[in-house]
Tab-separated table of C-alpha atoms and ligand atoms in Angstrom:
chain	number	residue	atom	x	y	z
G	1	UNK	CA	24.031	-17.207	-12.020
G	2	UNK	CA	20.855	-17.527	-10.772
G	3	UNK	CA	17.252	-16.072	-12.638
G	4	UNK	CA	17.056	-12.408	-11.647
G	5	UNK	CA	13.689	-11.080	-9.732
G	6	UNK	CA	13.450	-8.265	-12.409
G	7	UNK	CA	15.042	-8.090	-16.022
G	8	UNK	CA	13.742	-5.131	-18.057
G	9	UNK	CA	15.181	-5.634	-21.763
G	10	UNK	CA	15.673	-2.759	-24.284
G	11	UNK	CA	12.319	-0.635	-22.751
G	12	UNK	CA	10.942	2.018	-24.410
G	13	UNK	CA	7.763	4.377	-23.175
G	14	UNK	CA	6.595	7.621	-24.757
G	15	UNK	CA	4.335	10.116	-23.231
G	16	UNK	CA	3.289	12.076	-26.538
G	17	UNK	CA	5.949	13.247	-27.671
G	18	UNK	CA	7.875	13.148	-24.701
G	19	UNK	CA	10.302	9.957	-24.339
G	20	UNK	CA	10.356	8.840	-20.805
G	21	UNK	CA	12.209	5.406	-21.393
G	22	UNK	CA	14.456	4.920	-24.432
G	23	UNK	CA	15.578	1.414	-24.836
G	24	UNK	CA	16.499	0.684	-21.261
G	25	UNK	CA	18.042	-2.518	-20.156
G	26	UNK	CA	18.915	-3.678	-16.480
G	27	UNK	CA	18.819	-6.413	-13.916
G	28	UNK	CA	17.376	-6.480	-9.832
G	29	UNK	CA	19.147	-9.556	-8.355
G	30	UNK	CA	17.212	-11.883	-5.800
G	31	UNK	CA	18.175	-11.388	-2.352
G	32	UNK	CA	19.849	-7.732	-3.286
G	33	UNK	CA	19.364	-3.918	-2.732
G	34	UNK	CA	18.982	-2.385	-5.857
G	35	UNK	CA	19.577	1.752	-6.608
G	36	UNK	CA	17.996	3.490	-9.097
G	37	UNK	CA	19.225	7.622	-9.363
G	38	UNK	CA	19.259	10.272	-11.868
G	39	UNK	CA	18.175	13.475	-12.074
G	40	UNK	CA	14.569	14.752	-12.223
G	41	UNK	CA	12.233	14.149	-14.938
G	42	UNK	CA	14.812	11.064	-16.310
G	43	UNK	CA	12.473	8.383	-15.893
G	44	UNK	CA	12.932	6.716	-12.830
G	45	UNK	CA	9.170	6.600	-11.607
G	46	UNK	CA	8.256	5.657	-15.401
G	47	UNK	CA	10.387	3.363	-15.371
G	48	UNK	CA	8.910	1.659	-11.648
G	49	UNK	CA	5.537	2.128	-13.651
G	50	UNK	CA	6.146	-0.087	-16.103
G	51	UNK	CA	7.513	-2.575	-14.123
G	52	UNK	CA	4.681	-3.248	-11.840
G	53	UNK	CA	2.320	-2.573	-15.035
G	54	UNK	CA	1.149	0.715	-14.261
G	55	UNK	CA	0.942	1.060	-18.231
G	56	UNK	CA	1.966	-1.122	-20.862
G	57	UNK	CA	4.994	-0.372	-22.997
G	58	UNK	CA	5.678	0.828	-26.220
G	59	UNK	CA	8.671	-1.691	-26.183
G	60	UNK	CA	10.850	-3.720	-25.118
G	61	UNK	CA	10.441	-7.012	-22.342
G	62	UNK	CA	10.261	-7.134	-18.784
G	63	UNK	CA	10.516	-11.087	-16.922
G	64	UNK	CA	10.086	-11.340	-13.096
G	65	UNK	CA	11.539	-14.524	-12.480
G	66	UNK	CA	12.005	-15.466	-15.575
G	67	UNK	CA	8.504	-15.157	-16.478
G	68	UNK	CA	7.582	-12.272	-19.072
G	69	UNK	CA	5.167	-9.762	-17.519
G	70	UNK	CA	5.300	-7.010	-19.825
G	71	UNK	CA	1.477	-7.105	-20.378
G	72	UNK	CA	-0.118	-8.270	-17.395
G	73	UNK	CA	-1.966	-5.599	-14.780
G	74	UNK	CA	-1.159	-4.312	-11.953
G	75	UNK	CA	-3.068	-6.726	-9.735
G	76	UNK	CA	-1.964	-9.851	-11.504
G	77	UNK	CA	1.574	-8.638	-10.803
G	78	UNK	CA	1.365	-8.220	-7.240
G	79	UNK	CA	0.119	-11.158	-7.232
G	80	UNK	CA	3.094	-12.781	-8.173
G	81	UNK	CA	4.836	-10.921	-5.137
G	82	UNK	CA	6.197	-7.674	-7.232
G	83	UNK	CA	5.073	-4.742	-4.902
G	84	UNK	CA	5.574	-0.904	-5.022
G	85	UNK	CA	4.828	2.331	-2.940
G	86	UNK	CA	4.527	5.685	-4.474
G	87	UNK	CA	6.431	8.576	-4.691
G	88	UNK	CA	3.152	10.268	-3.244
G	89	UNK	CA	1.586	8.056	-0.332
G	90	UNK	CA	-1.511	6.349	-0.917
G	91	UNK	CA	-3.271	5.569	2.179
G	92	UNK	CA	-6.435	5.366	2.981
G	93	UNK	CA	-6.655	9.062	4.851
G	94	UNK	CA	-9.715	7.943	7.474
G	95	UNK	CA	-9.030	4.610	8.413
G	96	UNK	CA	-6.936	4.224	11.067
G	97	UNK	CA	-3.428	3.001	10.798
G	98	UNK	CA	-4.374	-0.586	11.520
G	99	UNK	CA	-7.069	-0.799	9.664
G	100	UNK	CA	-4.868	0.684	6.465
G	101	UNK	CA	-2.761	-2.644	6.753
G	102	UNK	CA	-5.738	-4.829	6.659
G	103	UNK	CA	-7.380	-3.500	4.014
G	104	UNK	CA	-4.258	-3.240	2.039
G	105	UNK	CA	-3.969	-7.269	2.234
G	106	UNK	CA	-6.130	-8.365	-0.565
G	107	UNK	CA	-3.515	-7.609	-3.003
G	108	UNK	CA	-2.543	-11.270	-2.545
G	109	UNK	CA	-5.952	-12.844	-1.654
G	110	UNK	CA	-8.888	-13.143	-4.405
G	111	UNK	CA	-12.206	-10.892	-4.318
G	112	UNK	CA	-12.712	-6.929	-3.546
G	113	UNK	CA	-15.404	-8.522	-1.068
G	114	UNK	CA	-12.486	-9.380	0.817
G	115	UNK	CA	-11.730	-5.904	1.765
G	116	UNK	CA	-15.270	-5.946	3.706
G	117	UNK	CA	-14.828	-8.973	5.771
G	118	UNK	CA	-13.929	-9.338	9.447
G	119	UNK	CA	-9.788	-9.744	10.121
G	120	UNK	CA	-8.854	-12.666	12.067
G	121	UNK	CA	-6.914	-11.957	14.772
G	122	UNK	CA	-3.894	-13.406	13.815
G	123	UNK	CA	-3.842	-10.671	10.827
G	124	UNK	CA	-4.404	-7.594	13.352
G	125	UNK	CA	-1.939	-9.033	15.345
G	126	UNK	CA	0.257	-8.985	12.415
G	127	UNK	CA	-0.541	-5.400	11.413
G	128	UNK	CA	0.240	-4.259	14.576
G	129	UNK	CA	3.289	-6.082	15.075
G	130	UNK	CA	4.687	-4.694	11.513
G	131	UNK	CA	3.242	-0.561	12.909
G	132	UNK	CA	5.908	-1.622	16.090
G	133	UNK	CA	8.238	-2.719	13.145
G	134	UNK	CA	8.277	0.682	11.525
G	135	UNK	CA	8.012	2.598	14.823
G	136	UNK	CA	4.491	3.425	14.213
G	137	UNK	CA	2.852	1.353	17.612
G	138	UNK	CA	1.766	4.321	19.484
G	139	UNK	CA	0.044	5.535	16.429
G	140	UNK	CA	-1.909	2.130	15.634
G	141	UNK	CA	-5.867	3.627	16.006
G	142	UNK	CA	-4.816	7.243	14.608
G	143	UNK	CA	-6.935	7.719	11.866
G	144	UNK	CA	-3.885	7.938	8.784
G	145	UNK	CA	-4.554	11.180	7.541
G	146	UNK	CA	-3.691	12.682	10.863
G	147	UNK	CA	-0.178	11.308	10.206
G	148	UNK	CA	2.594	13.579	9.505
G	149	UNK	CA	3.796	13.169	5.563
G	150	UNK	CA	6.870	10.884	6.864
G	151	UNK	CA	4.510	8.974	9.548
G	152	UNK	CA	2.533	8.052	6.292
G	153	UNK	CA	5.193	7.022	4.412
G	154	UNK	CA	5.901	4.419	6.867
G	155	UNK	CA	2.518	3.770	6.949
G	156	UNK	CA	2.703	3.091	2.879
G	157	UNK	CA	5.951	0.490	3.667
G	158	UNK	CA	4.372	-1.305	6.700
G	159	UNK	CA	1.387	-1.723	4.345
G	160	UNK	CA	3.546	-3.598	1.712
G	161	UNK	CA	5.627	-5.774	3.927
G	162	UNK	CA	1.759	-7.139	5.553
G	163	UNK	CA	1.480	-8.777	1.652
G	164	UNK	CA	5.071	-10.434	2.158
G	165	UNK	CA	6.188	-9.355	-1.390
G	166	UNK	CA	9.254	-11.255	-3.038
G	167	UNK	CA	10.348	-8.083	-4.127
G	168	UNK	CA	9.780	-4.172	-3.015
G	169	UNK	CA	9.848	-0.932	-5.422
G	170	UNK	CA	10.213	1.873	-3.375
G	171	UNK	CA	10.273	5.538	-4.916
G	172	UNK	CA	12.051	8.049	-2.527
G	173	UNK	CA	11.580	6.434	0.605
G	174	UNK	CA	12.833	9.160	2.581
G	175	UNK	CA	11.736	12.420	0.806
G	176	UNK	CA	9.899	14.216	3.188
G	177	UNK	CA	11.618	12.031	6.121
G	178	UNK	CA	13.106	13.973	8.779
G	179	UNK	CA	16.720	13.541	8.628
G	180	UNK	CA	17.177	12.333	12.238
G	181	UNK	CA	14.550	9.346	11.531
G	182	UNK	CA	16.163	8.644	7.940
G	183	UNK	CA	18.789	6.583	9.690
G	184	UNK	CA	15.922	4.251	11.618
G	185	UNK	CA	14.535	4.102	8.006
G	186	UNK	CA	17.149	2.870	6.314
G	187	UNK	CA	17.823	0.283	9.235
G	188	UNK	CA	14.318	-1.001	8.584
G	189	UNK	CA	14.856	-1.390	4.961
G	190	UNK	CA	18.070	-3.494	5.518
G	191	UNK	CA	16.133	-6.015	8.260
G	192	UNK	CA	13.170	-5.883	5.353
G	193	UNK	CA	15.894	-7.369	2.777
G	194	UNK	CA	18.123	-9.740	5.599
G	195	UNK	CA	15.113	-10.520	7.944
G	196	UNK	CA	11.944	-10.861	5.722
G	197	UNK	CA	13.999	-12.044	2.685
G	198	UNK	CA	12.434	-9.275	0.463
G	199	UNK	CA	14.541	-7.785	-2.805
G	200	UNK	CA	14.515	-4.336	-2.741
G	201	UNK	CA	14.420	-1.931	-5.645
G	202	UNK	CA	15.273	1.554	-4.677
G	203	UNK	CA	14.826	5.284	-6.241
G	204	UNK	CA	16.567	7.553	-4.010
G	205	UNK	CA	17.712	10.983	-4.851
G	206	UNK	CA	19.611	10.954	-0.990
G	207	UNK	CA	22.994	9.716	-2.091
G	208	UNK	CA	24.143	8.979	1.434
G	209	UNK	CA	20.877	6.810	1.762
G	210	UNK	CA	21.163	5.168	-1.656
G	211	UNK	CA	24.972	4.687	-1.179
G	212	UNK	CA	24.507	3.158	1.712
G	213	UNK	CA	21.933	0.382	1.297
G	214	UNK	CA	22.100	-0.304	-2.497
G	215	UNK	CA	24.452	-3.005	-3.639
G	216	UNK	CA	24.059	-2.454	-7.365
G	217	UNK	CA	22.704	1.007	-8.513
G	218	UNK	CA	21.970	2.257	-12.087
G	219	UNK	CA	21.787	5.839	-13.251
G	220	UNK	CA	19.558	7.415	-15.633
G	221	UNK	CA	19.598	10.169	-17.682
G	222	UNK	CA	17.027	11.411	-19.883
G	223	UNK	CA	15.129	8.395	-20.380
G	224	UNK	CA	18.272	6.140	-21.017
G	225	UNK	CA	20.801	4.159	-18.936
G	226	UNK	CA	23.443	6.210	-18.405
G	227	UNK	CA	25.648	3.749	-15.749
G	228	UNK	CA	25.468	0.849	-13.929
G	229	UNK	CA	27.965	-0.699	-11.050
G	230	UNK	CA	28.609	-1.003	-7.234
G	231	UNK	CA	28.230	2.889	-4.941
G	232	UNK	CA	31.777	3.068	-5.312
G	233	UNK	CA	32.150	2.806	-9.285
G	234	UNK	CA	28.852	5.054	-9.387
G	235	UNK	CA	30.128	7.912	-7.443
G	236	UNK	CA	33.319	7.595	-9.231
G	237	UNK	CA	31.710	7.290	-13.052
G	238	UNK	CA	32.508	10.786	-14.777
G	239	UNK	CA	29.420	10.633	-16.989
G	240	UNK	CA	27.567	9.979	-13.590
G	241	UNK	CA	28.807	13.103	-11.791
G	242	UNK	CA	28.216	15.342	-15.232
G	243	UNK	CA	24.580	14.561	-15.394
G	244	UNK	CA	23.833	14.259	-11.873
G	245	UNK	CA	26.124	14.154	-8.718
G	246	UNK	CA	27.783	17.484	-10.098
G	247	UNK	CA	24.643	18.868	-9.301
G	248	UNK	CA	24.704	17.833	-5.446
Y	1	LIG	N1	1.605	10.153	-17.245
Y	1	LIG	C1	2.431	10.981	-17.875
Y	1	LIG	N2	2.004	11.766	-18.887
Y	1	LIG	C2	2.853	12.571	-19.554
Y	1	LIG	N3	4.171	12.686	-19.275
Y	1	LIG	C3	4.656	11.946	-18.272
Y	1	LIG	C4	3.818	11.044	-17.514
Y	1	LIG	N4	4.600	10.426	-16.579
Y	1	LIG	C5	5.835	10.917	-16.736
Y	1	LIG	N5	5.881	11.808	-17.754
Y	1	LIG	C6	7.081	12.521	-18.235
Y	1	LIG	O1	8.111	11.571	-18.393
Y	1	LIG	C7	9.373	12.106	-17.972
Y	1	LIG	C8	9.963	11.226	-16.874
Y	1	LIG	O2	9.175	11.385	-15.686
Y	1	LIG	P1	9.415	10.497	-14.384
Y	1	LIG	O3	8.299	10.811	-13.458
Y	1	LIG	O4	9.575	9.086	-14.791
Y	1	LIG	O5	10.798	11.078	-13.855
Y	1	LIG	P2	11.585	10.796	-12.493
Y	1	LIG	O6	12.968	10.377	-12.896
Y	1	LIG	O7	10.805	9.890	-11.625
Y	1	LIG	O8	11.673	12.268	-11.854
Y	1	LIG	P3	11.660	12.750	-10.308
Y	1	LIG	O9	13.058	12.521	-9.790
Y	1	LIG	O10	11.361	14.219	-10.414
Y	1	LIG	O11	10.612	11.979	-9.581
Y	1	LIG	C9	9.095	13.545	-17.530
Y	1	LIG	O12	9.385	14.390	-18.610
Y	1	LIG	C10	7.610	13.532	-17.221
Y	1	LIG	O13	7.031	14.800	-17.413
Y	2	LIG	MG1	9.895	10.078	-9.774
């Protein structure tokens, strides 16, 4: 077996009084699709957060690559190559769509001076290329915030791929997506993992989406891991469909 991207050991994160993680344990394989479901307010986006060291944990271990992360920073992870949009977008709402990509780069590269400097062309000629990846070409010198909510959301994943992460969290990629484009969305996330090479790590309360793309997925249920297995076990798992698919 080889070293997985992500292995979160026996996690635990409190908010308060309120228990958001409670000794959670899984594994994002390199390479892989990885789903994360359960219903709301059962720590999915808590649990993204203290992967990508959002805030530290009350316990527990989390290793990308075999190297423990637990209390490094946000920036010193993604600089390692762990990346992850929001469940909210966070673009930059007057810059134009171009210029969103190129300021988003310095996540790998070293100074906040960096952010003011002039692009080479070869980087604007990458940004554009990935805005014609995610269908967003026309759109290249709109300023962002002029974008509809799923425009920017596409925005938010062109904006990732520009760093070239080894792996991608992405929470609810197509909420607020208009069904008829989810299918072109899902499409691009498949030629992000087989084209680009880039793990993905997926919270998706669209079953048909998630049950499509993910390879592995893992349920949870207030705070804890309820399941784990391929779509096919999931959507079969009884304890699965009493906390959560029962609901759909
Ligand atoms: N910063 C915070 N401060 C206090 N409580 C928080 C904080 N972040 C999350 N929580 C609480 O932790 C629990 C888990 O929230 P989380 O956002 O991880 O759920 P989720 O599974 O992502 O839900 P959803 O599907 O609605 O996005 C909730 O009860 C939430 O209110
Ligand atoms: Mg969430």
């Amino acid at each position: 077996m080889s070293t997985p991207t992500i292995e979160v050991s026996n996690v635990s994160k409190s908010f308060g009084g309120v228990v958001a993680n409670k000794m959670v344990s899984m594994k994002v394989e390199p390479g892989k699709i990885t789903g994360l479901i359960g219903p709301n307010g059962s720590g999915k986006t808590t649990l993204f957060n203290s992967i990508v060291g959002y805030h530290p944990i009350d316990e527990g271990s989390i290793k990308f690559q075999g190297k423990e992360i637990s209390k490094l920073r946000v920036q010193q992870i993604a600089r390692l190559g762990m990346l992850r949009t929001f469940q909210q977008t966070r673009i930059y709402s007057k810059m134009n769509c171009v210029e969103n990509i190129l300021i988003s780069v310095p996540h790998r590269t070293a100074t906040f001076s960096d952010m003011f400097r002039k692009y080479p062309a070869e980087l604007t000629d990458k940004a554009e290329h990935l805005l014609e990846f995610v269908g967003l070409y026309q759109k290249r010198h709109l300023i962002s915030g002029d974008l509809s909510f799923g425009q920017q959301k596409l925005l938010e994943f062109a904006m990732a791929l520009m760093n070239e992460p080894t792996v991608l969290l992405l929470d609810e990629p197509t909420a607020g997506i208009n069904p008829t484009l989810i299918n072109g969305l899902i499409d691009r996330l498949k030629r992000a993992n087989e084209e680009f090479g880039i793990t993905l790590f997926v919270i998706e309360h669209n079953m048909r989406v998630i049950m499509n793309l993910a390879e592995h997925m893992y349920c949870l249920a207030h705070g804890e891991m309820l399941a784990n297995g391929t779509p096919d076990e999931i959507q079969n798992d009884q304890r699965v469909i009493d906390a959560y698919l029962g609901a759909h």
